[in-house]
Short mmCIF file of C-alpha atoms and ligand atoms in Angstrom, two decimals:
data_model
loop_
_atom_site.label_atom_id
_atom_site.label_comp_id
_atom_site.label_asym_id
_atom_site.label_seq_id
_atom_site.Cartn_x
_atom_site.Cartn_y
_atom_site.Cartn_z
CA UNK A 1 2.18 23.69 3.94
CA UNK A 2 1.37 26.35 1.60
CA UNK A 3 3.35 25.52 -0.72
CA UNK A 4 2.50 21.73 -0.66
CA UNK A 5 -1.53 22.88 -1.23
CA UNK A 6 -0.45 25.01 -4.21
CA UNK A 7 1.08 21.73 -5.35
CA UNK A 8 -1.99 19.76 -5.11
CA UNK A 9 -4.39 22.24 -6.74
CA UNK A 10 -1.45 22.56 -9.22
CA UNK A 11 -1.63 18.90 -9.92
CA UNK A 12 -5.92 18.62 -9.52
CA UNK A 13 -5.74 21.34 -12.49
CA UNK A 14 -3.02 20.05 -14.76
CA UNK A 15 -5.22 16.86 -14.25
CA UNK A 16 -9.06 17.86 -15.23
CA UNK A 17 -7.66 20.38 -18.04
CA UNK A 18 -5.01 18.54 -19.53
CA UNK A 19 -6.01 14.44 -19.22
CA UNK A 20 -9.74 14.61 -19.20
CA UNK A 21 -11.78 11.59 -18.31
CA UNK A 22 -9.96 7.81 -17.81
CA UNK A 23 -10.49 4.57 -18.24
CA UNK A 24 -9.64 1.96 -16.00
CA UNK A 25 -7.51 -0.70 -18.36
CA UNK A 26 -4.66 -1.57 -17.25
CA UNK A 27 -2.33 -0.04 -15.99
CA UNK A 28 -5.05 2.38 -14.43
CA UNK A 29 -5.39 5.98 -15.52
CA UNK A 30 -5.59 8.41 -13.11
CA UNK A 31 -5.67 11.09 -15.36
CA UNK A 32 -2.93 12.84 -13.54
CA UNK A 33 0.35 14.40 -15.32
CA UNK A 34 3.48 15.90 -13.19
CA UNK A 35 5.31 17.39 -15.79
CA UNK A 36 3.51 16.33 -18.74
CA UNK A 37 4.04 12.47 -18.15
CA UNK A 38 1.63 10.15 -16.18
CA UNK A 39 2.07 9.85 -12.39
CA UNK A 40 3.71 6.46 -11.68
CA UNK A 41 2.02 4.88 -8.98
CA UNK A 42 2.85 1.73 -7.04
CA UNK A 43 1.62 -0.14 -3.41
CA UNK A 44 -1.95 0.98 -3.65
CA UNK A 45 -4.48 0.63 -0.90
CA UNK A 46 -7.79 0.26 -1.74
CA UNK A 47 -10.36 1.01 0.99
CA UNK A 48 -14.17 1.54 0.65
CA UNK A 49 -15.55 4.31 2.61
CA UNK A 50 -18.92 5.73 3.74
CA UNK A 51 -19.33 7.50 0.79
CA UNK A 52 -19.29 4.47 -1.09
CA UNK A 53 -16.62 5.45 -3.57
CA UNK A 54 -13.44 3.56 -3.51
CA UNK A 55 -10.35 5.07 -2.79
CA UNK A 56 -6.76 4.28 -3.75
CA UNK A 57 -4.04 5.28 -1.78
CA UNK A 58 -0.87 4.60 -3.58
CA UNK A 59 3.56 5.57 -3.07
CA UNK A 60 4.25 7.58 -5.74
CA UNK A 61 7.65 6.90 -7.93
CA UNK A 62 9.43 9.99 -9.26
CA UNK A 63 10.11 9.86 -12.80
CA UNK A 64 13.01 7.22 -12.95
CA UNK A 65 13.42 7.14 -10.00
CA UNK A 66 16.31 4.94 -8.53
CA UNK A 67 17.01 3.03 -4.82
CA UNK A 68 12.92 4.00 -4.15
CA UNK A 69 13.93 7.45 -2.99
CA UNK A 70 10.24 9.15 -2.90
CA UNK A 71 8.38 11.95 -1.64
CA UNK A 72 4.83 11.68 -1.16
CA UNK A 73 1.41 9.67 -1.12
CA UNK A 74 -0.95 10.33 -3.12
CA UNK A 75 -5.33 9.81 -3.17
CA UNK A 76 -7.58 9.04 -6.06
CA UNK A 77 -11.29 7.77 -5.98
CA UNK A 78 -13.93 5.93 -8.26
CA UNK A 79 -17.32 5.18 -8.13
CA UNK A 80 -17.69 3.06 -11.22
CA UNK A 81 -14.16 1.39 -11.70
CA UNK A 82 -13.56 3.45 -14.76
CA UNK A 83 -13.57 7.12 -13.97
CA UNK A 84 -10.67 8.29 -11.58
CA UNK A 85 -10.78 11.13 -9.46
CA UNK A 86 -7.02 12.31 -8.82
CA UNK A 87 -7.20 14.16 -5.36
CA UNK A 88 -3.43 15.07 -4.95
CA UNK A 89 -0.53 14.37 -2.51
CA UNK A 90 -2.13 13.21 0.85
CA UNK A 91 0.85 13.61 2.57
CA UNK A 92 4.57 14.68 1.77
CA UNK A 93 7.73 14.31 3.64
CA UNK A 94 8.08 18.11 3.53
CA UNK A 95 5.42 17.93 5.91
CA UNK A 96 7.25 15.16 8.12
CA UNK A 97 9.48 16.22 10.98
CA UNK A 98 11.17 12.92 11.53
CA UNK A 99 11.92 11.79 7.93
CA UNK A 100 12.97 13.55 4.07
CA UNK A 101 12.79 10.40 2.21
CA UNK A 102 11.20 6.62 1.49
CA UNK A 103 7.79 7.50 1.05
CA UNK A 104 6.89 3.91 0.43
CA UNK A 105 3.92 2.06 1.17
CA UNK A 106 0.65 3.60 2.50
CA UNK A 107 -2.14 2.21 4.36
CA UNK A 108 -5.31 3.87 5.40
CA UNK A 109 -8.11 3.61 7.95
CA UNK A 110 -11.44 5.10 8.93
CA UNK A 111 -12.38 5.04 12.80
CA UNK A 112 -13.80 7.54 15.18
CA UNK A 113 -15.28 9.68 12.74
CA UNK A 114 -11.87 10.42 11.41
CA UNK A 115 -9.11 8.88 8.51
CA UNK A 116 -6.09 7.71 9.06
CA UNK A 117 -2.75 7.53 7.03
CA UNK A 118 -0.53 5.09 8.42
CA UNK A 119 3.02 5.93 6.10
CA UNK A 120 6.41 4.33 6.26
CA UNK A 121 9.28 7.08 6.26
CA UNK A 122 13.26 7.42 6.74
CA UNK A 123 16.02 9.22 6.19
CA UNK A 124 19.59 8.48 5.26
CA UNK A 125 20.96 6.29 2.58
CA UNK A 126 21.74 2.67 1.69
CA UNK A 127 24.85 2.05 0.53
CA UNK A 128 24.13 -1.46 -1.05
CA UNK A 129 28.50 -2.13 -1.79
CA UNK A 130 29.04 -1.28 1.27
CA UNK A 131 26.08 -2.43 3.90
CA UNK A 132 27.83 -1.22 7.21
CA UNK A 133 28.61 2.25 6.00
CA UNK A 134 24.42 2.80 5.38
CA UNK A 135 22.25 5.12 7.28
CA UNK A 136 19.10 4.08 5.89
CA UNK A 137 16.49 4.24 8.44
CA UNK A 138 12.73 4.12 8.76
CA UNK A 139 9.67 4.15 10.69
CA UNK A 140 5.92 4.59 10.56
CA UNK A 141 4.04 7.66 11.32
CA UNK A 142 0.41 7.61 11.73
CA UNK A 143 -1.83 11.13 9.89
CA UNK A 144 -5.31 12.14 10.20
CA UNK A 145 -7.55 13.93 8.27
CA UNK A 146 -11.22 14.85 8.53
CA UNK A 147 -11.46 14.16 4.62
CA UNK A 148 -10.74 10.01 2.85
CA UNK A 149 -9.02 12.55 0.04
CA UNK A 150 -7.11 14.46 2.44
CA UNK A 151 -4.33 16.14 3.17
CA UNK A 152 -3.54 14.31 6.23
CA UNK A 153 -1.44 15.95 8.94
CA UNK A 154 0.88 13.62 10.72
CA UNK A 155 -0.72 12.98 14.34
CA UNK A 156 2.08 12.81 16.41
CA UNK A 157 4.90 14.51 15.29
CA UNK A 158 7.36 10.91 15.45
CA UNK A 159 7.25 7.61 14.30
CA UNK A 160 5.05 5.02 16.19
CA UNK A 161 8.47 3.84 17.43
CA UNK A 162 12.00 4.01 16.45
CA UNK A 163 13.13 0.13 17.08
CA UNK A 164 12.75 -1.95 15.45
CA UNK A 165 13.14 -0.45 12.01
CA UNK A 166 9.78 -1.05 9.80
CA UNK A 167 8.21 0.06 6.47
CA UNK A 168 4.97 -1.59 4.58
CA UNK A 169 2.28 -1.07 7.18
CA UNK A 170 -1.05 -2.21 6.89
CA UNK A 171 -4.16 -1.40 9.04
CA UNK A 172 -6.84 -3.76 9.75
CA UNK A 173 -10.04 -3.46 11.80
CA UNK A 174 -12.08 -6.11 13.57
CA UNK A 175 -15.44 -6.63 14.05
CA UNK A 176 -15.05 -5.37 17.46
CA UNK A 177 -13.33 -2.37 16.67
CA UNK A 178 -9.53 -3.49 17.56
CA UNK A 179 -7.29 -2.19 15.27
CA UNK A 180 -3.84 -4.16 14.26
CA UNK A 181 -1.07 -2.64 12.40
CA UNK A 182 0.85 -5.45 9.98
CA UNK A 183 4.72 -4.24 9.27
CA UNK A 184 7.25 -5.34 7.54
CA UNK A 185 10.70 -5.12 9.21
CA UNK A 186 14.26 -6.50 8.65
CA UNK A 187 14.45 -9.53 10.77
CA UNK A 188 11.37 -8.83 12.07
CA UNK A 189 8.45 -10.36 9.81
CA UNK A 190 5.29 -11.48 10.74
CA UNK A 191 4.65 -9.73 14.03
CA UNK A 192 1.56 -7.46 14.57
CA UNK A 193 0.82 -4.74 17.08
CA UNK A 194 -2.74 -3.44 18.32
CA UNK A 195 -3.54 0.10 17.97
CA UNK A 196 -4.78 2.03 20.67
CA UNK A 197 -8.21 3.26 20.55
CA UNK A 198 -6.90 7.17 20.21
CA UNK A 199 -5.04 5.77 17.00
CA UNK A 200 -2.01 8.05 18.34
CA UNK A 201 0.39 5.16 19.11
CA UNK A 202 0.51 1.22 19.89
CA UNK A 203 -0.66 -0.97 22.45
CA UNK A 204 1.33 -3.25 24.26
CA UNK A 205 3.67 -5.59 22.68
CA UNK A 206 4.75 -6.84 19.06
CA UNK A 207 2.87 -10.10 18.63
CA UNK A 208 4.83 -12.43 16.57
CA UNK A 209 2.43 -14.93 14.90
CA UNK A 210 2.35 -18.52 14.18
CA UNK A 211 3.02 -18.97 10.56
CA UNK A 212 2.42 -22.62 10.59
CA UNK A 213 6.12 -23.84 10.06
CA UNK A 214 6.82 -21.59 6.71
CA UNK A 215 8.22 -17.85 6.66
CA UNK A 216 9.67 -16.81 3.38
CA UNK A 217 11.15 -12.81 3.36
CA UNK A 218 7.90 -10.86 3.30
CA UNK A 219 7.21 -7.80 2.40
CA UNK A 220 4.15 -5.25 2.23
CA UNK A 221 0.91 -7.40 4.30
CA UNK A 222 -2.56 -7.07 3.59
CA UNK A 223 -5.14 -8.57 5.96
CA UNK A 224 -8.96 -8.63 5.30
CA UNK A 225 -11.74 -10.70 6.44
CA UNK A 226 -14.02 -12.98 4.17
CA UNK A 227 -16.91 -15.49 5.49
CA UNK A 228 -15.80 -14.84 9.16
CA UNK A 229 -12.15 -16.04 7.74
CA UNK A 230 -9.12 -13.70 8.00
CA UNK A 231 -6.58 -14.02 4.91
CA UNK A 232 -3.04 -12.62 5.24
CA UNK A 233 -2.17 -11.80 2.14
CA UNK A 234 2.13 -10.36 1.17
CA UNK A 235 4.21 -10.54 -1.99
CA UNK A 236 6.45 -13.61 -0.73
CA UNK A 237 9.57 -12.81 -1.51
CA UNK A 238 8.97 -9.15 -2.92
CA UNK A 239 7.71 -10.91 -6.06
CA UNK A 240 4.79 -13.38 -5.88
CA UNK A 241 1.78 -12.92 -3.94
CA UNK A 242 0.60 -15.65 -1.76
CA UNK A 243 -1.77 -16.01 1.09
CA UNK A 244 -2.57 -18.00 4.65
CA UNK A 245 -6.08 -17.86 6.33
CA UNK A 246 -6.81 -18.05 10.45
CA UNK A 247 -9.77 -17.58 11.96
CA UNK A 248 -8.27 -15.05 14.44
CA UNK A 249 -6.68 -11.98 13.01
CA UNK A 250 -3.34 -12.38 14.48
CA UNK A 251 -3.16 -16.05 13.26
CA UNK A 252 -2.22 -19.36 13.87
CA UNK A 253 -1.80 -18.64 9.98
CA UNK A 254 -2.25 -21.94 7.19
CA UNK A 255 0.06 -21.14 4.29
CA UNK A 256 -2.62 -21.34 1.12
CA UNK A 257 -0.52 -20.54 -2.01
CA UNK A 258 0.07 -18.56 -4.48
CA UNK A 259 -2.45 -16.25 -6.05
CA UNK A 260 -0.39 -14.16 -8.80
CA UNK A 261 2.82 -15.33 -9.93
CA UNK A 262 5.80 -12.90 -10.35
CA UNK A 263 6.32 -10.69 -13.21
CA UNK A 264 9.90 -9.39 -14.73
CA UNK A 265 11.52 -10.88 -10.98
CA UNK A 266 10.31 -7.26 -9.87
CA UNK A 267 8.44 -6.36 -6.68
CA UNK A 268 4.91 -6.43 -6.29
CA UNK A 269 2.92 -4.60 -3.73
CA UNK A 270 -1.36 -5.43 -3.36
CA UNK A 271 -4.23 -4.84 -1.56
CA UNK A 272 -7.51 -6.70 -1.40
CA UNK A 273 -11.05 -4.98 -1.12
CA UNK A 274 -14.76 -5.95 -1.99
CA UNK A 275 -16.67 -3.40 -3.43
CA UNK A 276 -20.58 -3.49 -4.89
CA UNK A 277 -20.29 -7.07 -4.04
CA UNK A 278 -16.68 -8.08 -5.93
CA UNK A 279 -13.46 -8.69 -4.87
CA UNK A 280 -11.25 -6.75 -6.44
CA UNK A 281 -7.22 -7.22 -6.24
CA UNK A 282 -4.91 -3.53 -6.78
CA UNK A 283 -1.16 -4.26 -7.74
CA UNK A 284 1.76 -2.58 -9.23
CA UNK A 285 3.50 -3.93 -12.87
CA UNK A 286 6.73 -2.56 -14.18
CA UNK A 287 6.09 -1.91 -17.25
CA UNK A 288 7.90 -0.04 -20.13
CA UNK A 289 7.87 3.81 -20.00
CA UNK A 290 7.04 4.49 -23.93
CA UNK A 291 8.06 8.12 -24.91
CA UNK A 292 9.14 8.97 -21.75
CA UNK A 293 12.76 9.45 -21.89
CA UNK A 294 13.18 6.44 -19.09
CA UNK A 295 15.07 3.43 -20.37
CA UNK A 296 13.83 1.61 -17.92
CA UNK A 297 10.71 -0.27 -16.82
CA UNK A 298 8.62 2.16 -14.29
CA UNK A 299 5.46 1.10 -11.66
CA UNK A 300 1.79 1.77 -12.61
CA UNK A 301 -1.08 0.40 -10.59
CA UNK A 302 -3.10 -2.04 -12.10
CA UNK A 303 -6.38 -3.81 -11.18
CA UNK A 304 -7.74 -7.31 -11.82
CA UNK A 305 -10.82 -8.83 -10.38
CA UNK A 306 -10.57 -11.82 -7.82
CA UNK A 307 -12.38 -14.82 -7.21
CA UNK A 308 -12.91 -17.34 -4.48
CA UNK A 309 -13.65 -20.93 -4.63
CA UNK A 310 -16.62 -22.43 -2.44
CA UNK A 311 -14.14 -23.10 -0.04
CA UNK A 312 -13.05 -19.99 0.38
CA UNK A 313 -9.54 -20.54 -1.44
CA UNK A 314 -8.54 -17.26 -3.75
CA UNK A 315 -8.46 -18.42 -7.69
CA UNK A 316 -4.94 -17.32 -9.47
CA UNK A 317 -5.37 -13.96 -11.11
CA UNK A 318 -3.62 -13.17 -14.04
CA UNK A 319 -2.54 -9.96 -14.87
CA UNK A 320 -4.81 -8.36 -17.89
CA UNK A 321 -4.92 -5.49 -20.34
CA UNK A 322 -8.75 -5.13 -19.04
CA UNK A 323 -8.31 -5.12 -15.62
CA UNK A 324 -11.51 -4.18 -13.83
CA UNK A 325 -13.11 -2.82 -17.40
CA UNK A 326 -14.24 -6.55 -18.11
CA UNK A 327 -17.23 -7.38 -16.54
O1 LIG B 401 7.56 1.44 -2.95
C1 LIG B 401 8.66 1.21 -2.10
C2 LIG B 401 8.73 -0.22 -1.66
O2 LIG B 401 8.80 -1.10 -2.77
C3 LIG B 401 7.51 -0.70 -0.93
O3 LIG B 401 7.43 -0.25 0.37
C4 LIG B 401 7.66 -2.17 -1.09
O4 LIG B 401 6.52 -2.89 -0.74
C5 LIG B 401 8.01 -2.25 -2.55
O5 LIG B 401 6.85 -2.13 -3.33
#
């Protein structure tokens, strides 16, 4: 733990003396360098909290990386959109008993005075020539913290269960307090699972929903509620990002459409959240890596702002240089 704090103040330092202020252009700027180059970011999850700043909780690539193997989550914050606050690692597998690898996807929620860090983990590796000799495994782990920029301390000490495998959680909370947990799992889409009250582990069964008659591969869900309408929003596919609406949070779902279209066949990962009174979309783009020394394209989070029609359907976004600096 100690040395995973010295890290973050390490990081918080390098940060406010070496980047100075950012703007928020795409790809955003967090004003955060690990060894002299900018963090890459992807799969951010953008909540609004009590202290009415937004916060961004994103998977964090390694410089290069290859086969997504990653290490930690990490927190920034805004209150205007433009200036980033870089709060460090939230959480790092170092600090996970039950997994050393596949820090992917983070979600986050606020309940009973506390935060929580829901993170998919593993351990082992994929052998992708030949599939039956991988080890690859992962689960979901659920950390709290008294703090929305952390560090969070996993809860429980183990996944939230061990079968079926699952990464790409996503938390949402109801009106009435109930709070479901979206996953993505190999031959196990589209089912959901309450969370019990405690937050410390599920309760009762995996829910698979009605997806109206059309279930492409899905990966990393997003659920929110607009107008007393839940959308269910995923890149379809890995790659384009597309959307049904119920009006019951664990569906029937309507299939709606597409609301960004793909970019470079690459995966995207999103999350949806209104703040000040505008709905704002948070993504990942692979873009080139100038200077870096990486011949290849990298992730950085990028933001666009998203609009409804009367009826409530979401208006294609496109992805833009301004991102959420044009007003
Ligand atoms: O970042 C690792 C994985 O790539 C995520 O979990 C997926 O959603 C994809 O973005």
């Amino acid at each position: 733990m100690l040395k995973l704090n010295n890290l973050r103040a390490g990081l918080i330092i390098a940060s406010s003396l070496i980047a100075g202020p950012a703007l928020a252009a795409n790809p955003l700027d967090f004003g955060l360098l690990i060894d002299g180059k900018p963090i890459r970011t992807a799969d951010p999850s953008a909540h609004v909290w009590q202290d009415g700043r937004l916060y961004l909780y994103t998977s964090h690539d390694e410089e290069c990386q290859t086969d997504f193997h990653m290490r930690d989550w990490h927190v920034f914050s805004t209150d205007n959109l433009t200036d980033w606050t870089a709060h460090g690692a939230a959480l790092s597998v170092d600090d996970v008993a039950w997994a050393d690898d596949y820090a992917w996807a983070p979600d986050a929620a606020f309940k009973n005075g506390k935060y929580y860090l829901v993170f998919p983990a593993g351990t082992g590796v994929k052998d992708r020539q030949k599939p039956q000799n991988s080890t690859k495994w992962m689960g979901i782990g659920i950390a709290e913290s008294d703090s929305p920029a952390g560090p969070f301390k996993d809860m429980i000490g183990a996944p939230l269960w061990r079968s079926p495998y699952a990464n790409d959680p996503a938390l949402f909370i109801d009106d009435d307090g109930q709070v479901y947990l979206y996953f993505h799992g190999t031959d196990f889409d589209y089912r959901v699972v309450k969370m019990r009250d405690d937050m410390r582990g599920i309760a009762g069964d995996f829910i698979k929903m009605d997806m109206g008659g059309y279930e492409p591969k899905m990966e990393g869900p997003w659920v929110f509620k607009r107008d007393g309408l839940y959308y269910f929003t995923m890149p379809e596919n890995n790659r384009v990002l597309s959307y049904y609406t119920a009006t019951s949070p664990i569906g029937p779902w309507t299939y709606r459409g597409v609301f960004m279209e793909q970019e470079h066949q690459s995966n995207n990962h999103h999350s949806v959240v209104q703040y000040n009174g505008q709905w704002l979309l948070f993504y990942h783009r692979w873009l080139d890596s100038n200077n870096s020394g990486c011949q290849k394209r990298q992730r950085h989070v990028a933001a666009e702002y998203l609009h409804f029609t009367a009826d409530g359907r979401i208006v294609p976004a496109e992805r833009s240089t301004a991102g959420l600096s044009a007003k």
